[in-house]
Amino acid sequence: MNLQLMFPHVQTLSSDHWASSRKRYQRKKNQRTDSWRAQSTQQIQNATADYREILSNPMLTPLHGTLEVVMKQEVSLSCHLDSGSPPVRYTLFKNRQKLSALNRTDLTPVLFNLTINSASDVGEYKCKAQNEISNSEKYSRSLNFTLKEPVSKPVLSSPNSQAKKGQNVTLSCLSENGSLPITYTFFKDRQSIQPPVKMQNREAAVISVLIKSSNDFGMYKCKAENCFHNKTKYSNGFNFTLAEERSNSQPLIICLGLTLLLLAIGFALAIPFFIIPSYKAKKFTPTRSSTGHTSKEKVEESEDYVTYAEIEPIQPEACVNLSVIRRDEQENRACATIYSEVLVGEGAQAGPLHSPE
């Protein structure tokens, strides 16, 4: 049957035409496939990127399990993630300053080694985890070490170095260095006198002691110890002085010294004012007259051993007897010559001269 005669308006397609159409269809199909593949790849990459950004906060822990350290101790800090996508870069900080950094291609922990050389090495430590592909980063919680050191030699002291019987005295014991808490124990003659005192702060332990008798004036000491039980330290000895012994003797010596000093001063003052004038008065006082008037002038001795004396003017109508003692060189004896003179009114008349010879 001839189809062209039956359907004159339908044209017969050649083989070349079919081949061209098939190529165009295949080309469009391939374009659609490439577009889908590209979209799928992008979605996978986006999903993978989203997955790499999911990092847990790292955990920083001491490898030896405790935060208490001592000088010259070597410690190791472990930093690790619970979840995340490697590779990861870990960085250790102390007081916000970078100390070290390590890379890991898996999720195994990293170890940072440190040495405690001084008190400045006991600071705030942190660890940072960073995903190198996504540049996301997370920080751990801070970690602080506690420096442990043995106690230093304690100092035992008291506000009173002297004590009396029946007096309450206080003793203080303090160790300036050493990790807290510190336990203090007080001794007298190597025997404990009170239960140990545990101090949580840097303060002195204080006790009170009653001085009952002379036996309480012994050698006192104190002991300080902390967690280093094999490094206990003792203070120097402390002794109280009996205050009564010094208080009885010292004032007595002072009083005796002051008394002797006052007597010496008084004697020195009495010599020119009392003793010398009294001696001179006894040596040079002339014989009293009948009227009781005596001379007040100094008596002088002449070459012929005759002693003269002058008298002061007396009241009118008075009579004065004057005794003059002279020494006889031949007989070597004293002879007394008495002169008398009567003054009447403003005039003077000489009375008779008497001589015991």
Short mmCIF file of C-alpha atoms in Angstrom, two decimals, residues 104-302:
data_model
loop_
_atom_site.label_atom_id
_atom_site.label_comp_id
_atom_site.label_asym_id
_atom_site.label_seq_id
_atom_site.Cartn_x
_atom_site.Cartn_y
_atom_site.Cartn_z
CA ARG A 104 45.84 16.13 64.76
CA THR A 105 44.46 14.23 61.75
CA ASP A 106 42.13 12.28 64.01
CA LEU A 107 40.33 12.82 67.30
CA THR A 108 43.07 11.48 69.56
CA PRO A 109 44.00 13.80 72.48
CA VAL A 110 47.04 16.02 72.39
CA LEU A 111 49.45 16.42 75.34
CA PHE A 112 51.08 19.70 76.37
CA ASN A 113 54.07 19.32 78.74
CA LEU A 114 54.88 22.03 81.29
CA THR A 115 57.38 22.63 84.12
CA ILE A 116 56.42 24.61 87.24
CA ASN A 117 59.51 26.75 87.81
CA SER A 118 57.96 29.65 89.71
CA ALA A 119 54.71 30.94 91.14
CA SER A 120 54.00 32.70 87.84
CA ASP A 121 53.59 29.29 86.17
CA VAL A 122 50.47 28.74 88.25
CA GLY A 123 47.98 30.64 86.09
CA GLU A 124 44.81 30.23 84.03
CA TYR A 125 45.19 27.67 81.24
CA LYS A 126 42.84 27.14 78.27
CA CYS A 127 42.78 25.00 75.16
CA LYS A 128 41.41 25.99 71.72
CA ALA A 129 40.29 23.49 69.02
CA GLN A 130 40.04 24.71 65.44
CA ASN A 131 38.82 22.99 62.24
CA GLU A 132 41.21 23.99 59.50
CA ILE A 133 38.67 23.52 56.65
CA SER A 134 35.74 25.44 58.10
CA ASN A 135 37.84 27.75 60.36
CA SER A 136 35.45 27.17 63.26
CA GLU A 137 36.99 27.23 66.77
CA LYS A 138 35.94 26.33 70.30
CA TYR A 139 37.56 26.94 73.71
CA SER A 140 37.76 24.77 76.77
CA ARG A 141 37.02 25.81 80.33
CA SER A 142 39.85 27.43 82.27
CA LEU A 143 42.13 25.35 84.47
CA ASN A 144 44.11 26.69 87.45
CA PHE A 145 46.90 24.99 89.34
CA THR A 146 47.42 25.28 93.09
CA LEU A 147 51.03 25.59 94.14
CA LYS A 148 51.90 23.42 97.11
CA GLU A 149 54.97 24.23 99.19
CA PRO A 150 56.26 23.11 102.59
CA VAL A 151 55.94 25.37 105.60
CA SER A 152 58.72 27.75 106.53
CA LYS A 153 60.24 27.91 110.00
CA PRO A 154 57.56 29.35 112.32
CA VAL A 155 58.14 32.31 114.64
CA LEU A 156 57.02 32.04 118.27
CA SER A 157 56.40 35.37 120.02
CA SER A 158 54.55 36.99 122.92
CA PRO A 159 53.61 40.61 123.67
CA ASN A 160 55.03 40.13 127.18
CA SER A 161 58.58 38.98 127.77
CA GLN A 162 58.06 39.20 131.55
CA ALA A 163 55.36 37.54 133.61
CA LYS A 164 54.25 37.29 137.21
CA LYS A 165 52.82 34.33 139.02
CA GLY A 166 49.08 34.15 138.47
CA GLN A 167 49.27 36.08 135.18
CA ASN A 168 47.78 34.96 131.85
CA VAL A 169 50.20 35.32 128.94
CA THR A 170 49.66 34.74 125.21
CA LEU A 171 51.84 32.93 122.69
CA SER A 172 51.60 33.38 118.90
CA CYS A 173 53.00 31.04 116.25
CA LEU A 174 53.12 31.90 112.52
CA SER A 175 54.70 30.35 109.44
CA GLU A 176 54.90 33.02 106.71
CA ASN A 177 55.25 30.55 103.82
CA GLY A 178 53.64 27.24 103.06
CA SER A 179 50.47 25.85 101.56
CA LEU A 180 47.30 26.19 103.57
CA PRO A 181 45.91 24.87 105.81
CA ILE A 182 48.70 24.85 108.40
CA THR A 183 48.47 23.04 111.74
CA TYR A 184 50.29 24.53 114.76
CA THR A 185 51.20 22.69 117.96
CA PHE A 186 52.59 24.34 121.12
CA PHE A 187 55.09 22.70 123.48
CA LYS A 188 56.71 23.42 126.85
CA ASP A 189 59.81 21.45 127.66
CA ARG A 190 59.04 19.13 124.69
CA GLN A 191 55.55 18.35 125.94
CA SER A 192 52.38 19.42 124.16
CA ILE A 193 50.40 21.88 126.26
CA GLN A 194 47.25 22.26 124.09
CA PRO A 195 45.50 20.46 121.19
CA PRO A 196 46.80 21.36 117.69
CA VAL A 197 45.34 24.49 116.07
CA LYS A 198 44.49 24.27 112.33
CA MET A 199 44.53 27.59 110.46
CA GLN A 200 42.80 27.93 107.08
CA ASN A 201 44.10 31.49 106.55
CA ARG A 202 47.53 33.08 106.74
CA GLU A 203 47.10 34.03 110.39
CA ALA A 204 49.00 33.23 113.58
CA ALA A 205 47.74 30.61 115.98
CA VAL A 206 47.33 32.15 119.46
CA ILE A 207 47.00 30.40 122.82
CA SER A 208 46.79 31.60 126.43
CA VAL A 209 48.97 30.21 129.24
CA LEU A 210 48.45 30.72 132.98
CA ILE A 211 51.68 31.18 134.95
CA LYS A 212 50.86 29.31 138.17
CA SER A 213 54.33 28.64 139.55
CA SER A 214 58.00 28.84 138.71
CA ASN A 215 57.64 25.57 136.80
CA ASP A 216 55.68 27.44 134.14
CA PHE A 217 58.79 29.49 133.31
CA GLY A 218 60.14 26.87 130.95
CA MET A 219 61.21 26.57 127.32
CA TYR A 220 58.29 27.10 124.92
CA LYS A 221 58.27 26.07 121.24
CA CYS A 222 55.76 25.61 118.43
CA LYS A 223 55.55 23.28 115.43
CA ALA A 224 54.08 24.00 111.98
CA GLU A 225 53.06 21.41 109.38
CA ASN A 226 50.83 21.12 106.31
CA CYS A 227 50.27 18.47 103.63
CA PHE A 228 54.03 17.85 103.48
CA HIS A 229 54.11 15.79 106.65
CA ASN A 230 57.76 14.88 106.21
CA LYS A 231 58.80 18.57 106.21
CA THR A 232 57.62 19.72 109.64
CA LYS A 233 59.34 22.81 111.06
CA TYR A 234 59.92 23.93 114.69
CA SER A 235 60.38 27.45 116.04
CA ASN A 236 63.15 28.75 118.28
CA GLY A 237 62.72 28.50 122.03
CA PHE A 238 60.99 31.24 124.02
CA ASN A 239 61.36 31.93 127.77
CA PHE A 240 59.42 34.22 130.07
CA THR A 241 61.29 36.28 132.70
CA LEU A 242 59.93 36.47 136.23
CA ALA A 243 58.88 40.10 136.62
CA GLU A 244 58.97 40.06 140.47
CA GLU A 245 62.72 39.54 140.64
CA ARG A 246 63.51 42.61 138.62
CA SER A 247 60.76 44.79 140.12
CA ASN A 248 62.03 44.28 143.72
CA SER A 249 65.72 44.91 143.21
CA GLN A 250 65.77 47.65 140.61
CA PRO A 251 63.60 50.24 142.48
CA LEU A 252 65.57 49.58 145.68
CA ILE A 253 68.85 50.32 143.95
CA ILE A 254 67.40 53.47 142.39
CA CYS A 255 66.04 54.74 145.72
CA LEU A 256 69.35 54.07 147.49
CA GLY A 257 71.28 55.87 144.80
CA LEU A 258 68.98 58.89 144.93
CA THR A 259 69.24 59.02 148.72
CA LEU A 260 73.04 59.01 148.65
CA LEU A 261 73.03 61.66 145.95
CA LEU A 262 70.74 63.93 147.97
CA LEU A 263 72.88 63.48 151.07
CA ALA A 264 76.01 64.38 149.13
CA ILE A 265 74.37 67.48 147.69
CA GLY A 266 73.08 68.53 151.11
CA PHE A 267 76.49 68.08 152.71
CA ALA A 268 78.15 70.07 149.94
CA LEU A 269 75.67 72.91 150.41
CA ALA A 270 76.06 72.86 154.21
CA ILE A 271 79.85 73.39 154.13
CA PRO A 272 79.88 77.03 152.89
CA PHE A 273 76.64 78.08 154.56
CA PHE A 274 76.72 76.43 157.99
CA ILE A 275 79.93 74.64 158.91
CA ILE A 276 82.48 77.31 157.90
CA PRO A 277 80.55 80.27 159.40
CA SER A 278 80.01 78.32 162.65
CA TYR A 279 83.71 77.45 162.89
CA LYS A 280 84.74 81.03 162.31
CA ALA A 281 82.23 82.30 164.86
CA LYS A 282 83.55 79.96 167.54
CA LYS A 283 87.19 80.84 166.79
CA PHE A 284 86.89 84.63 166.68
CA THR A 285 83.98 85.48 169.05
CA PRO A 286 85.23 88.03 171.78
CA THR A 287 84.24 88.11 175.48
CA ARG A 288 80.74 89.36 176.07
CA SER A 289 80.34 92.69 177.85
CA SER A 290 78.06 93.39 180.75
CA THR A 291 75.48 94.73 178.40
CA GLY A 292 75.66 91.73 176.11
CA HIS A 293 77.06 93.55 173.04
CA THR A 294 79.87 91.91 171.12
CA SER A 295 82.01 92.85 168.17
CA LYS A 296 80.95 91.74 164.70
CA GLU A 297 84.21 92.56 162.94
CA LYS A 298 87.01 90.12 162.20
CA VAL A 299 89.78 89.98 164.75
CA GLU A 300 93.30 90.52 163.48
CA GLU A 301 96.58 89.48 165.13
CA SER A 302 99.56 91.88 165.29
#
